[in-house]
Each structure stands twice: as C-alpha cells, then as structure tokens.
Coordinates of C-alpha atoms in Angstrom, one line a residue:
Chain I
X928 CA 46.2 -32.0 -11.6
X929 CA 43.2 -31.9 -13.9
X930 CA 41.2 -28.8 -14.3
X931 CA 43.9 -26.4 -13.2
X932 CA 43.9 -24.5 -16.5
X933 CA 40.1 -24.3 -16.6
X934 CA 40.3 -22.9 -13.1
X935 CA 42.9 -20.3 -14.2
X936 CA 40.6 -19.2 -17.0
X937 CA 37.7 -18.7 -14.6
X938 CA 39.9 -17.0 -12.0
X939 CA 41.2 -14.5 -14.6
X940 CA 37.6 -13.5 -15.5
X941 CA 36.5 -13.2 -11.9
X942 CA 39.3 -10.8 -11.2
X943 CA 38.0 -8.3 -13.7
X944 CA 34.8 -7.3 -12.1
X945 CA 33.7 -4.5 -14.3
X946 CA 35.6 -4.8 -17.5
X947 CA 36.6 -7.5 -19.9
X948 CA 40.1 -8.9 -20.2
X949 CA 41.4 -9.8 -23.6
X950 CA 40.0 -13.1 -24.9
X951 CA 42.5 -15.7 -23.8
X952 CA 42.7 -17.8 -26.9
X953 CA 45.8 -19.7 -25.7
X954 CA 44.3 -20.8 -22.4
X955 CA 41.0 -21.7 -24.1
X956 CA 42.9 -23.9 -26.6
X957 CA 44.9 -25.5 -23.8
X958 CA 41.7 -26.4 -21.9
X959 CA 40.1 -27.8 -25.1
X960 CA 43.2 -29.9 -25.7
X961 CA 43.1 -31.2 -22.2
X962 CA 39.5 -32.3 -22.7
X963 CA 40.4 -34.1 -26.0
X964 CA 43.4 -35.8 -24.3
X965 CA 41.3 -37.0 -21.4
X966 CA 38.6 -38.3 -23.8
X967 CA 41.2 -40.2 -25.9
X968 CA 42.7 -41.7 -22.8
X969 CA 39.3 -42.8 -21.7
X970 CA 38.5 -44.4 -25.0
X971 CA 41.8 -46.3 -24.9
X972 CA 41.2 -47.6 -21.5
X973 CA 37.6 -48.6 -22.2
X974 CA 38.8 -50.4 -25.2
X975 CA 41.5 -52.2 -23.2
X976 CA 38.9 -53.3 -20.6
X977 CA 36.7 -54.9 -23.2
X978 CA 39.6 -56.5 -25.0
X979 CA 41.5 -58.2 -22.2
X980 CA 38.5 -59.6 -20.4
X981 CA 38.3 -60.0 -16.7
X982 CA 42.0 -60.5 -16.1
X983 CA 42.9 -56.8 -16.3
X984 CA 42.4 -54.4 -13.5
X985 CA 39.2 -52.6 -13.7
X986 CA 39.6 -49.2 -15.3
X987 CA 36.2 -48.0 -14.4
X988 CA 37.3 -45.7 -11.6
X989 CA 40.0 -44.2 -13.7
X990 CA 37.5 -43.6 -16.4
X991 CA 35.1 -42.0 -13.9
X992 CA 37.8 -39.6 -12.7
X993 CA 38.8 -38.6 -16.2
X994 CA 35.2 -38.1 -17.1
X995 CA 34.7 -35.8 -14.0
X996 CA 37.7 -33.8 -15.2
X997 CA 36.2 -33.5 -18.7
X998 CA 32.9 -32.2 -17.3
X999 CA 34.8 -29.8 -15.1
X1000 CA 36.8 -28.4 -18.0
X1001 CA 33.7 -28.1 -20.0
X1002 CA 32.0 -26.2 -17.3
X1003 CA 34.9 -23.8 -17.0
X1004 CA 34.9 -23.1 -20.7
X1005 CA 31.1 -22.6 -20.8
X1006 CA 31.1 -20.3 -17.8
X1007 CA 34.0 -18.3 -19.3
X1008 CA 32.2 -17.6 -22.6
X1009 CA 28.8 -17.1 -21.0
X1010 CA 30.0 -14.6 -18.4
X1011 CA 31.9 -12.6 -21.1
X1012 CA 28.6 -12.2 -23.0
X1013 CA 26.8 -11.2 -19.8
X1014 CA 29.5 -8.6 -19.3
X1015 CA 28.9 -7.3 -22.9
X1016 CA 25.2 -6.9 -22.1
X1017 CA 26.0 -4.8 -19.0
X1018 CA 28.4 -2.8 -21.0
X1019 CA 25.6 -1.9 -23.5
X1020 CA 23.7 -0.2 -20.7
X1021 CA 26.8 1.5 -19.3
X1022 CA 28.7 2.5 -22.4
X1023 CA 25.9 3.1 -24.8
X1024 CA 26.0 1.7 -28.3
X1025 CA 29.7 2.6 -29.0
X1026 CA 32.4 0.7 -27.2
X1027 CA 35.7 2.3 -26.4
X1028 CA 38.4 1.1 -28.7
X1029 CA 40.5 -0.7 -26.2
X1030 CA 37.6 -2.7 -24.9
X1031 CA 36.6 -3.6 -28.5
X1032 CA 40.2 -4.9 -28.9
X1033 CA 39.6 -7.4 -26.1
X1034 CA 36.7 -9.1 -27.8
X1035 CA 37.3 -12.2 -29.8
X1036 CA 36.0 -12.3 -33.4
X1037 CA 33.2 -14.5 -32.3
X1038 CA 32.0 -11.9 -29.8
X1039 CA 31.3 -9.0 -32.1
X1040 CA 28.2 -10.6 -33.5
X1041 CA 26.5 -10.9 -30.2
X1042 CA 27.4 -7.3 -29.6
X1043 CA 25.5 -6.3 -32.7
X1044 CA 22.5 -8.2 -31.5
X1045 CA 22.6 -6.6 -28.0
X1046 CA 22.9 -3.2 -29.5
X1047 CA 19.7 -3.8 -31.5
X1048 CA 17.8 -4.8 -28.5
X1049 CA 17.3 -1.7 -26.5
X1050 CA 15.2 0.3 -29.0
X1051 CA 12.1 -1.9 -29.3
X1052 CA 8.7 -0.7 -30.2
X1053 CA 10.0 2.8 -30.9
X1054 CA 10.8 3.4 -27.2
X1055 CA 14.4 3.9 -26.3
X1056 CA 14.9 2.1 -23.1
X1057 CA 18.3 3.7 -22.4
X1058 CA 16.9 7.2 -21.5
X1059 CA 15.6 8.3 -18.2
X1060 CA 17.4 5.7 -16.1
X1061 CA 16.7 8.0 -13.2
X1062 CA 13.4 9.8 -12.7
X1063 CA 13.7 13.1 -14.6
X1064 CA 13.2 16.4 -12.8
X1065 CA 13.2 18.8 -15.7
X1066 CA 12.9 18.9 -19.5
X1067 CA 16.1 21.0 -20.0
X1068 CA 19.3 20.6 -18.1
X1069 CA 22.6 22.4 -17.9
X1070 CA 25.7 20.5 -18.9
X1071 CA 29.4 21.2 -19.1
X1072 CA 31.5 19.5 -21.7
X1073 CA 34.5 17.6 -20.4
X1074 CA 36.3 16.9 -23.6
X1075 CA 36.4 18.0 -27.2
X1076 CA 33.6 16.0 -28.8
X1077 CA 32.8 17.8 -32.0
X1078 CA 29.4 18.6 -33.4
X1079 CA 26.2 17.3 -31.8
X1080 CA 23.1 17.4 -33.9
X1081 CA 19.9 17.9 -32.0
X1082 CA 16.4 16.6 -33.0
X1083 CA 15.3 20.0 -34.2
X1084 CA 18.2 20.2 -36.7
X1085 CA 20.4 22.7 -34.9
X1086 CA 24.1 21.7 -34.5
X1087 CA 26.0 22.5 -31.3
X1088 CA 29.8 22.5 -31.1
X1089 CA 31.0 20.7 -27.9
X1090 CA 34.3 22.0 -26.9
X1091 CA 36.1 21.3 -23.6
X1092 CA 34.6 23.4 -20.7
X1093 CA 31.8 24.9 -22.7
X1094 CA 28.4 25.0 -21.0
X1095 CA 25.1 24.3 -22.7
X1096 CA 21.4 24.2 -21.9
X1097 CA 20.1 21.2 -23.6
X1098 CA 17.0 19.0 -23.7
X1099 CA 17.5 16.1 -21.3
X1100 CA 16.8 13.2 -23.6
X1101 CA 19.4 14.3 -26.2
X1102 CA 22.3 14.6 -23.9
X1103 CA 21.6 11.7 -21.5
X1104 CA 23.7 9.2 -23.4
X1105 CA 26.6 11.6 -23.6
X1106 CA 26.5 12.2 -19.9
X1107 CA 26.6 8.5 -19.2
X1108 CA 29.5 8.1 -21.5
X1109 CA 31.4 10.7 -19.5
X1110 CA 31.6 13.3 -22.3
X1111 CA 29.3 15.8 -20.6
X1112 CA 28.7 16.5 -17.0
X1113 CA 25.3 17.4 -15.6
X1114 CA 25.4 20.6 -13.5
X1115 CA 22.6 21.1 -11.0
Chain F
X1068 CA 15.1 0.7 -5.4
X1069 CA 17.0 4.0 -5.7
X1070 CA 16.0 6.7 -3.2
X1071 CA 15.4 8.8 -6.4
X1072 CA 12.7 6.3 -7.4
X1073 CA 11.0 6.4 -4.1
X1074 CA 11.1 10.2 -4.3
X1075 CA 9.4 9.9 -7.7
X1076 CA 6.6 7.9 -6.1
X1077 CA 6.4 10.4 -3.2
X1078 CA 6.1 13.4 -5.4
X1079 CA 2.6 12.3 -6.3
X1080 CA 1.3 13.4 -2.9
X1081 CA -1.0 16.4 -3.0
X1082 CA -0.2 19.6 -1.1
X1083 CA -1.9 23.0 -1.1
X1084 CA -0.4 26.0 -2.9
X1085 CA -1.5 29.5 -3.6
X1086 CA -0.8 30.3 -7.2
X1087 CA 0.1 33.7 -8.5
X1088 CA -1.3 33.2 -11.9
X1089 CA -4.6 32.4 -13.6
X1090 CA -5.1 29.4 -15.8
X1091 CA -7.6 26.9 -17.0
X1092 CA -7.7 23.3 -16.0
X1093 CA -4.7 21.4 -17.0
X1094 CA -5.4 17.9 -18.2
X1095 CA -2.7 15.5 -17.2
X1096 CA -2.5 11.7 -17.7
X1097 CA -3.0 11.2 -13.9
X1098 CA -6.0 13.5 -13.7
X1099 CA -7.0 17.1 -14.1
X1100 CA -5.5 20.0 -12.1
X1101 CA -7.1 23.4 -11.8
X1102 CA -8.5 25.8 -12.8
X1103 CA -5.9 28.1 -11.2
X1104 CA -7.1 31.5 -9.8
X1105 CA -4.5 33.8 -8.3
X1106 CA -4.5 33.9 -4.5
X1107 CA -7.0 31.1 -4.2
X1108 CA -5.5 27.9 -2.6
X1109 CA -5.6 24.8 -4.7
X1110 CA -4.3 21.3 -4.2
X1111 CA -1.7 20.1 -6.7
X1112 CA 0.8 17.2 -6.8
X1113 CA 4.1 17.9 -5.0
X1114 CA 6.1 17.7 -8.2
X1115 CA 4.0 20.3 -9.8
X1116 CA 4.2 22.5 -6.7
X1117 CA 8.0 22.4 -6.7
X1118 CA 8.1 23.1 -10.4
X1119 CA 5.8 26.2 -10.1
X1120 CA 7.7 27.4 -7.1
X1121 CA 10.9 27.2 -9.0
X1122 CA 9.3 29.4 -11.7
X1123 CA 8.1 31.7 -8.9
X1124 CA 4.5 31.2 -9.9
X1125 CA 3.1 30.1 -6.5
X1126 CA 3.5 30.2 -2.8
X1127 CA 3.5 26.9 -0.9
X1128 CA 1.2 26.4 2.1
X1129 CA 2.7 24.5 5.0
X1130 CA 1.2 21.1 5.5
X1131 CA -0.7 20.8 8.8
X1132 CA 1.6 18.2 10.2
X1133 CA 4.7 20.2 9.6
X1134 CA 4.4 22.4 12.7
X1135 CA 6.8 22.4 15.5
X1136 CA 4.3 21.3 18.2
X1137 CA 2.8 18.5 16.2
X1138 CA 6.2 17.2 15.3
X1139 CA 7.4 17.3 18.9
X1140 CA 4.3 15.2 19.9
X1141 CA 5.1 12.7 17.2
X1142 CA 8.7 12.5 18.3
X1143 CA 7.8 11.8 21.9
X1144 CA 5.3 9.1 20.9
X1145 CA 7.9 7.5 18.7
X1146 CA 10.5 7.5 21.6
X1147 CA 8.0 6.0 24.0
X1148 CA 6.5 3.4 21.8
X1149 CA 8.3 0.1 21.2
X1150 CA 6.9 -0.4 17.8
X1151 CA 6.5 2.1 15.0
X1152 CA 3.8 4.8 15.3
X1153 CA 1.8 6.1 12.4
X1154 CA 3.4 8.9 10.5
X1155 CA 1.3 11.9 9.5
X1156 CA 2.2 11.4 5.9
X1157 CA 3.2 8.3 3.9
X1158 CA 6.2 10.1 2.5
X1159 CA 7.1 12.5 5.3
X1160 CA 10.8 12.4 4.6
X1161 CA 10.4 13.2 0.9
X1162 CA 7.9 16.0 1.5
X1163 CA 10.2 17.4 4.2
X1164 CA 13.3 17.3 2.0
X1165 CA 11.6 18.8 -1.1
X1166 CA 9.6 21.5 0.7
X1167 CA 12.4 22.5 3.1
X1168 CA 14.8 22.4 0.2
X1169 CA 12.9 24.5 -2.4
X1170 CA 10.4 26.4 -0.3
X1171 CA 12.0 27.1 3.0
X1172 CA 10.9 30.8 2.8
X1173 CA 7.3 29.7 2.9
X1174 CA 7.7 27.6 6.0
X1175 CA 8.4 29.3 9.2
X1176 CA 11.2 27.9 11.5
X1177 CA 12.4 25.7 8.7
X1178 CA 15.7 24.7 10.4
X1179 CA 14.0 23.6 13.6
X1180 CA 11.5 21.5 11.7
X1181 CA 14.4 20.0 9.7
X1182 CA 16.1 19.0 13.0
X1183 CA 13.0 17.5 14.5
X1184 CA 12.2 15.4 11.4
X1185 CA 15.8 14.2 11.3
X1186 CA 15.5 13.1 14.9
X1187 CA 12.3 11.2 14.2
X1188 CA 14.0 9.6 11.2
X1189 CA 17.0 8.6 13.3
X1190 CA 14.8 7.1 16.1
X1191 CA 12.9 5.0 13.6
X1192 CA 16.0 3.9 11.8
X1193 CA 17.6 2.6 14.9
X1194 CA 14.4 0.7 15.7
X1195 CA 14.5 -0.9 12.3
X1196 CA 18.1 -1.9 12.7
X1197 CA 17.5 -3.6 16.0
X1198 CA 14.4 -5.4 14.9
X1199 CA 16.1 -6.6 11.7
X1200 CA 18.9 -7.9 13.9
X1201 CA 16.5 -9.7 16.2
X1202 CA 14.7 -11.2 13.2
X1203 CA 17.8 -12.6 11.7
X1204 CA 19.4 -13.8 15.0
X1205 CA 16.4 -15.6 16.3
X1206 CA 15.4 -17.0 13.0
X1207 CA 12.0 -15.4 13.2
X1208 CA 9.7 -16.0 10.4
X1209 CA 8.0 -12.6 10.3
X1210 CA 8.4 -9.1 11.6
X1211 CA 5.8 -6.4 12.2
X1212 CA 6.3 -3.6 9.9
X1213 CA 3.2 -1.5 10.6
X1214 CA 3.4 2.2 9.8
X1215 CA 6.7 2.1 8.1
X1216 CA 7.1 4.4 5.2
X1217 CA 8.5 3.3 1.9
X1218 CA 11.6 5.3 2.2
X1219 CA 12.4 3.6 5.5
X1220 CA 11.7 0.1 4.1
X1221 CA 14.0 1.0 1.2
X1222 CA 17.0 1.5 3.5
X1223 CA 17.2 -2.2 4.4
X1224 CA 16.9 -3.2 0.8
X1225 CA 18.6 -5.1 -0.7
X1226 CA 20.7 -6.3 2.2
X1227 CA 17.9 -7.9 4.3
X1228 CA 16.2 -9.9 1.5
X1229 CA 19.5 -11.0 0.1
X1230 CA 20.7 -12.1 3.5
X1231 CA 17.5 -14.1 4.1
X1232 CA 17.9 -15.6 0.7
X1233 CA 21.4 -16.8 1.6
X1234 CA 20.1 -18.3 4.9
X1235 CA 17.5 -20.1 2.9
X1236 CA 20.1 -21.4 0.5
X1237 CA 22.3 -22.7 3.2
X1238 CA 19.3 -24.4 4.8
X1239 CA 18.0 -25.9 1.6
X1240 CA 21.3 -27.3 0.3
X1241 CA 21.3 -31.1 0.6
X1242 CA 22.6 -32.5 3.9
Chain N
X436 CA 19.1 0.5 -12.1
X437 CA 19.5 -3.3 -12.7
X438 CA 17.2 -5.5 -10.7
X439 CA 19.4 -6.6 -7.8
X440 CA 19.1 -10.3 -7.3
X441 CA 20.5 -12.3 -4.4
X442 CA 23.4 -14.7 -5.2
X443 CA 22.0 -17.9 -6.5
X444 CA 24.7 -20.0 -8.2
X445 CA 24.0 -21.9 -11.3
X446 CA 26.1 -23.9 -13.8
X447 CA 27.7 -20.8 -15.1
X448 CA 28.5 -19.1 -11.8
X449 CA 32.1 -18.1 -11.6
X450 CA 32.0 -18.0 -7.8
X451 CA 30.5 -21.5 -7.6
X452 CA 33.3 -22.8 -9.8
X453 CA 35.9 -21.1 -7.7
X454 CA 34.4 -22.3 -4.5
X455 CA 34.3 -25.9 -5.6
X456 CA 38.0 -25.7 -6.4
X457 CA 38.8 -25.5 -2.6
X458 CA 40.3 -28.6 -1.2
X459 CA 38.9 -31.2 1.1
X460 CA 40.6 -34.3 2.5
X461 CA 39.6 -37.8 1.4
X462 CA 40.7 -41.4 1.5
X463 CA 40.8 -43.8 -1.4
X464 CA 38.8 -46.9 -0.9
X465 CA 40.1 -48.9 -4.0
X466 CA 43.1 -49.0 -6.2
X467 CA 42.9 -46.6 -9.0
X468 CA 45.2 -47.5 -11.9
X469 CA 47.1 -44.8 -13.8
X470 CA 45.9 -42.0 -11.5
X471 CA 49.2 -41.7 -9.6
X472 CA 49.5 -38.1 -10.8
X473 CA 46.8 -37.1 -8.4
X474 CA 49.3 -37.6 -5.6
X475 CA 52.1 -35.0 -5.9
X476 CA 54.3 -36.7 -3.3
X477 CA 54.9 -40.0 -5.3
X478 CA 56.0 -40.8 -8.8
X479 CA 54.1 -44.1 -8.9
X480 CA 51.8 -44.7 -11.8
X481 CA 48.9 -46.2 -9.8
X482 CA 47.1 -44.9 -6.8
X483 CA 46.8 -47.6 -4.1
X484 CA 43.8 -47.9 -1.8
X485 CA 44.2 -46.2 1.5
X486 CA 46.0 -43.1 0.1
X487 CA 44.8 -40.0 1.9
X488 CA 44.9 -36.8 -0.2
X489 CA 43.5 -33.3 -0.3
X490 CA 41.6 -32.9 -3.5
X491 CA 39.3 -30.2 -5.0
X492 CA 35.7 -30.4 -3.9
X493 CA 34.4 -30.9 -7.4
X494 CA 36.4 -34.1 -7.8
X495 CA 35.7 -35.4 -4.4
X496 CA 31.9 -34.9 -4.9
X497 CA 32.0 -36.9 -8.2
X498 CA 34.1 -39.7 -6.7
X499 CA 32.2 -40.2 -3.5
X500 CA 28.7 -40.7 -5.0
X501 CA 27.1 -43.6 -6.7
X502 CA 26.9 -47.3 -5.9
X503 CA 30.7 -47.7 -5.8
X504 CA 32.3 -44.7 -4.3
X505 CA 36.0 -44.3 -5.1
X506 CA 36.8 -42.2 -2.0
X507 CA 35.6 -41.6 1.5
X508 CA 35.4 -37.9 2.0
X509 CA 36.2 -36.1 5.2
X510 CA 35.4 -32.7 6.6
X511 CA 38.0 -30.0 5.9
X512 CA 39.5 -29.1 9.2
X513 CA 37.8 -25.7 9.5
X514 CA 34.5 -27.5 9.8
X515 CA 35.7 -29.9 12.5
X516 CA 35.0 -29.8 16.2
X517 CA 37.8 -27.5 17.3
X518 CA 37.1 -24.8 14.8
X519 CA 33.4 -25.1 15.3
X520 CA 33.9 -24.4 19.0
X521 CA 35.7 -21.2 18.2
X522 CA 32.8 -20.1 16.1
X523 CA 30.2 -21.0 18.7
X524 CA 32.2 -19.0 21.3
X525 CA 32.4 -15.7 19.4
X526 CA 31.6 -15.8 15.7
X527 CA 32.0 -12.0 15.3
X528 CA 35.6 -11.9 16.3
X529 CA 36.7 -14.5 13.8
X530 CA 38.5 -13.6 10.7
X531 CA 36.4 -15.7 8.3
X532 CA 38.6 -15.0 5.4
X533 CA 41.5 -16.8 7.2
X534 CA 39.3 -19.8 7.7
X535 CA 38.4 -20.0 4.0
X536 CA 37.6 -17.4 1.4
X537 CA 34.5 -19.4 0.5
X538 CA 33.5 -20.5 4.0
X539 CA 29.8 -20.7 3.5
X540 CA 29.9 -22.1 0.0
X541 CA 32.4 -24.8 0.8
X542 CA 30.6 -25.5 4.0
X543 CA 27.3 -26.0 2.2
X544 CA 29.0 -28.7 0.1
X545 CA 31.1 -30.2 2.9
X546 CA 28.2 -30.6 5.3
X547 CA 27.1 -33.6 3.3
X548 CA 30.1 -35.4 4.8
X549 CA 28.9 -34.8 8.3
X550 CA 26.4 -37.3 9.5
X551 CA 25.4 -35.4 12.6
X552 CA 24.3 -32.1 11.1
X553 CA 26.6 -30.1 13.3
X554 CA 28.2 -28.3 10.4
X555 CA 24.8 -27.2 9.1
X556 CA 24.0 -25.7 12.5
X557 CA 27.3 -24.0 12.8
X558 CA 27.0 -22.4 9.3
X559 CA 23.6 -21.0 10.2
X560 CA 24.6 -19.8 13.6
X561 CA 27.8 -18.1 12.3
X562 CA 25.9 -16.3 9.6
X563 CA 23.1 -15.1 11.9
X564 CA 25.5 -13.9 14.5
X565 CA 27.7 -12.0 12.1
X566 CA 24.9 -10.4 10.3
X567 CA 24.5 -7.5 12.7
X568 CA 28.2 -6.7 12.4
X569 CA 27.8 -6.8 8.6
X570 CA 24.9 -4.4 8.7
X571 CA 26.8 -2.0 10.9
X572 CA 29.9 -2.1 8.7
X573 CA 27.8 -1.4 5.6
X574 CA 25.9 1.5 7.3
X575 CA 29.0 3.3 8.4
X576 CA 30.1 3.9 4.9
X577 CA 33.8 4.2 5.6
X578 CA 35.4 3.2 2.3
X579 CA 38.2 1.5 4.2
X580 CA 39.0 -1.6 2.1
X581 CA 40.7 -3.4 5.0
X582 CA 37.3 -3.7 6.8
X583 CA 36.3 -6.3 4.3
X584 CA 39.4 -8.5 4.9
X585 CA 37.7 -10.4 7.7
X586 CA 34.7 -11.3 5.7
X587 CA 34.2 -14.3 3.4
X588 CA 32.9 -14.0 -0.2
X589 CA 29.2 -14.3 0.7
X590 CA 29.5 -11.7 3.3
X591 CA 31.5 -9.4 1.0
X592 CA 28.8 -9.6 -1.5
X593 CA 26.1 -8.6 1.0
X594 CA 28.4 -5.9 2.3
X595 CA 28.8 -4.4 -1.1
X596 CA 25.0 -4.4 -1.6
X597 CA 24.5 -2.7 1.8
X598 CA 27.3 -0.2 1.2
X599 CA 26.0 0.8 -2.2
X600 CA 22.5 1.3 -0.9
X601 CA 23.7 3.3 2.0
X602 CA 25.9 5.5 -0.2
X603 CA 22.9 6.2 -2.5
X604 CA 20.7 7.0 0.5
X605 CA 23.3 9.4 2.0
X606 CA 23.7 11.1 -1.4
X607 CA 19.9 11.5 -1.6
X608 CA 19.6 12.9 1.9
X609 CA 22.3 15.6 1.2
X610 CA 21.6 16.6 -2.4
X611 CA 18.5 18.0 -3.9
X612 CA 18.6 17.0 -7.5
X613 CA 18.7 13.7 -9.4
X614 CA 21.9 14.3 -11.4
X615 CA 22.5 12.0 -14.3
X616 CA 25.9 10.5 -13.8
X617 CA 28.5 8.8 -15.9
X618 CA 28.1 5.0 -15.8
X619 CA 30.3 3.2 -13.3
X620 CA 32.0 1.1 -15.9
X621 CA 32.9 4.3 -17.8
X622 CA 34.5 5.9 -14.7
X623 CA 36.4 2.7 -13.9
X624 CA 37.5 2.4 -17.5
X625 CA 38.9 5.9 -17.5
X626 CA 40.6 5.4 -14.2
X627 CA 42.3 2.3 -15.5
X628 CA 43.4 4.0 -18.7
X629 CA 44.9 6.8 -16.6
X630 CA 46.8 4.4 -14.4
X631 CA 48.1 2.6 -17.5
X632 CA 49.3 5.8 -19.0
X633 CA 51.0 6.8 -15.8
X634 CA 52.8 3.4 -15.7
X635 CA 53.9 3.8 -19.3
X636 CA 55.3 7.2 -18.7
X637 CA 57.4 6.2 -15.7

C-alpha cells in the first residue's frame, strides 16, 4: 500500500510530543525512493499510452493514483521536517541557548544550522526576550542549587560557586535562565 | 492568560495605606506617587503597598468593600440574581488574595472574609459554567457577560474559544 | 507563555495527516490496470471495476473528485444510520475513541459523501452535547489518564487545554508567589533520562 512508510514517519514524530526522536535517515530515504519509483512508473506508463495509440487500455487512472501517492509521500516528508524545526524553536524557549547533549545527538546535520539561527533570534534590539516569562515580584530571589554547576559570573563581576544544595540570594534576571534549565530551584 | 498575568494587571489598582516613613514624591513610569508623610494615609498601587508591607514600612487600610456585612449583602444578591451582579472591585479576587495573604494582621476577621469571598467566587463560577454549557448546547451566538471580572473570564480560556473554533471548523468544512 | 491557538490544520499538520490515513469504503467504477496491489486479498495485477475496498481517506478523496471519478466513496460505518442513532440517543455515554480516534476529523471529510447532510448534523450535535462533560472532566483536575480514553483526539486536545488552565488557576489560588519554574520540556527530558538509566541498570 502506498504511503505506508510516509505514514510511519509522521506517526513516529507525533508520538514524541515534547522532545525530538533521532532523525530517521533510513525511513526518509525509503520514502524518497518510493516517490522516485512511483514517478518512474508513471513516466513509463505515460510513454506507453502515447506510443501504442488508442488500442491500449487507458493508464490515466493508474497514473492519477500513483500521482496521489507521490503527493502524499511528499506531504509526509515536508510535515516531518517542518515539525522538527518547529520543535527546535519551542526548545529554544524551554532549554535556553544550550541543548542537552543527547538531544543534540538527535538532530541531523542539516538541522544544526537552523538551530544557530533560532538562537540568534531572541536577543533583538538589545532586549533579551527570554527573561521575565512570568511577571516578576521582586528584584532579588532566593535560589537553591540542584546540581554541581561550577562558577557563575554575575554582571557586576563577582563569581559565585554553585555547588549542590547551596543557597544563594541573587538578582532575578541573572538566574532566571538557570532556573528554567533546572540547575537552580526558586525558593519562595 | 496565566493567572499570574491577570494578577499583574490587578496589582495596578489603588488602595490606601498608612506609611511609617517620610519620603518625597516618587516618580514612576505610570505616574507619581507621594509625597509620603508618616501616619498620613495615601493612595498607592497595590503592588507597591504589598512591597512596602513586606519591608514593614506601612500599614494597609482595609478597603471599604472588604467588610463582613457588605460582603454578605453582595453574596445574597449574587445568589438571588440570575445574571451576574456588579462586583465592588474589578479585581476583587486578586485584591483579596494579596491583602489577606500579606496583610492579614491589618484586616480584622480575615478568615471569615476569606470564606465569604470564596463563596461569592464559587457561586459566580458555577453560573459561568452553566451559562457556557447553555451557550454551546443551544448554539447561541452570544452570551451576556456583564459584570464579570477578568479573573473569572480567564477561567474559561482557552477551552471555550477553542471549542467554539472547532464547532466553526466543522460547520465550515465543505459538505 | 506561548499564545495558545485553537487546532487549525494546515498542510504540515501531523494530526491532519494521521486523520486522513483512516480508512473509508469505496467502490471502483472503472478498471484500473496495474493497481491490483491495492487489493490485499487477490494477486491479480489489474483492479477490475466493481471491486469494493477500504482505502485511506487521502486516496479516496483524490480518486473521487474530478470529471471522471475512479471510485464511488461510501460513508464509513460509524457515520451510518445505526451509529448515528446511538449518538442521538446519548452522546455522552459513548466511547468515542472506540468509534474512531479521529472521529470529528474523519467525519468532517466523510460528510462530503453524504447527500442528506445528516452526518454534519450528527457531528455538531455530538460535539455540543459532550462539551459539558468535557468541561467538567477538565475542571476536576484528577490526573487520571484513563479518563481520556473515551475521548477522541479533538476532545483530548480541548481537555488538555482546559486541564492545564485549571491546574494553573488552582496553583495560583493556593500559592502566594510567582515562582519561576523549570521548563516543562526540561522536566520531561530529565524524567526520560532517569527512566532510561533505570532500564539500563536492570
């Protein structure tokens, strides 16, 4: 049945709602090959129709069906790639500018370039759009470190060592990204 | 919208406080506040009042509508009326939550007030739910939302507009 | 918070592609050479006219339009009279997932095959009747996954919207501060990593 592989590709992506599965190069290639095969078969049949004249059975309906399958496979491929990039964009807001290693491994080589573009986008006009995603209540907040992170340099030059379970009283805009990444926890 | 965002909007409401410090006028982007003279009441935005209270620099004066008798009357009106009655404040839930949370020592009988406000909220919420249900079931094209506060409207977002969008989609798809 | 938009499928929508993969019965009006492989029950090379098959909606839609349609499409059985009567009687009690995972989506496409417009009415009536139940489910905030089993995809999406909104509201009513939280994807990512590590260590 045509379009089964394209369907499998789309189904795999839809199962992973909030993360990215590894780029399925094999399945993508299989779908591309199916498209090529269908197009070749169509060319052959179209040729046959014009060659043999009106004696041969009309291949028009066959060609129509194969063409529909080509369009379907193309749609599956486009949707697969498009939705992966959309997912990358959401990840920029959720993970910050650094992707965890195992997610980065799931990107194909062609996807790292869009990632660079996306990373460049959220600091436009000197305003960092990624801070204050919730209305702020105070300038300074208390945080607790959840894992050993190392040194954090603040805007005024001072350096703070973030060790597991240490508590700090820091300016909100500096530690917001680390809280969203799960390194620090905001204590009220 | 997030409830936090609605709270942010609600914090702009003015309430009266009694500062314990002296200060000149403070110039803010939204307007000037002050000058502050100790023991003289002054109207400031809610967010500033909470902030000052946390630094123990003021005492908050109870808003007029946050009295037991006044609230009881509102509650009775709400129960008897089929539609929504006008609330004393556009952001009553937010003011109640912030004031009763941070300044309960400045408000007498805070627990009772909390209970009554919660009752009023519950009555209005159940009215909202049944009127939304009637709207969807009978395919009405509009509903009367007079006197609803933003926080209450926010509780049926995004499910109501999305559901109406889906109904529209089903209707509009080619026969 | 990202701007929540209602589901509105376009060319790239994964859900629309999945929904149009659902099958619908149809009958071939003409002989189609070399397309015997569409029929899994024969090994013939050609597809004779009169064959009745269940094919995916995307294919049936392409084949049934135009000046010379190849097939005559029929309504899938869940949109036929008998099932419609069940829905008219008590839409809320029905397990819509069992009917079809993409009940409303498939129905929106399938209703083109119904001259009388009954399917259209049934879809709207079912959605409207079940909406109250959906709202109640979302408001009661029990994170019991089995409660979603009886809903189809469209309803599940609405349920998720309502459930998230209700959870945020409840959190706001109880807490007094706007804590900054770790991003959802980060939390899920860590959970997945932990589960993988546990599997590896077994």
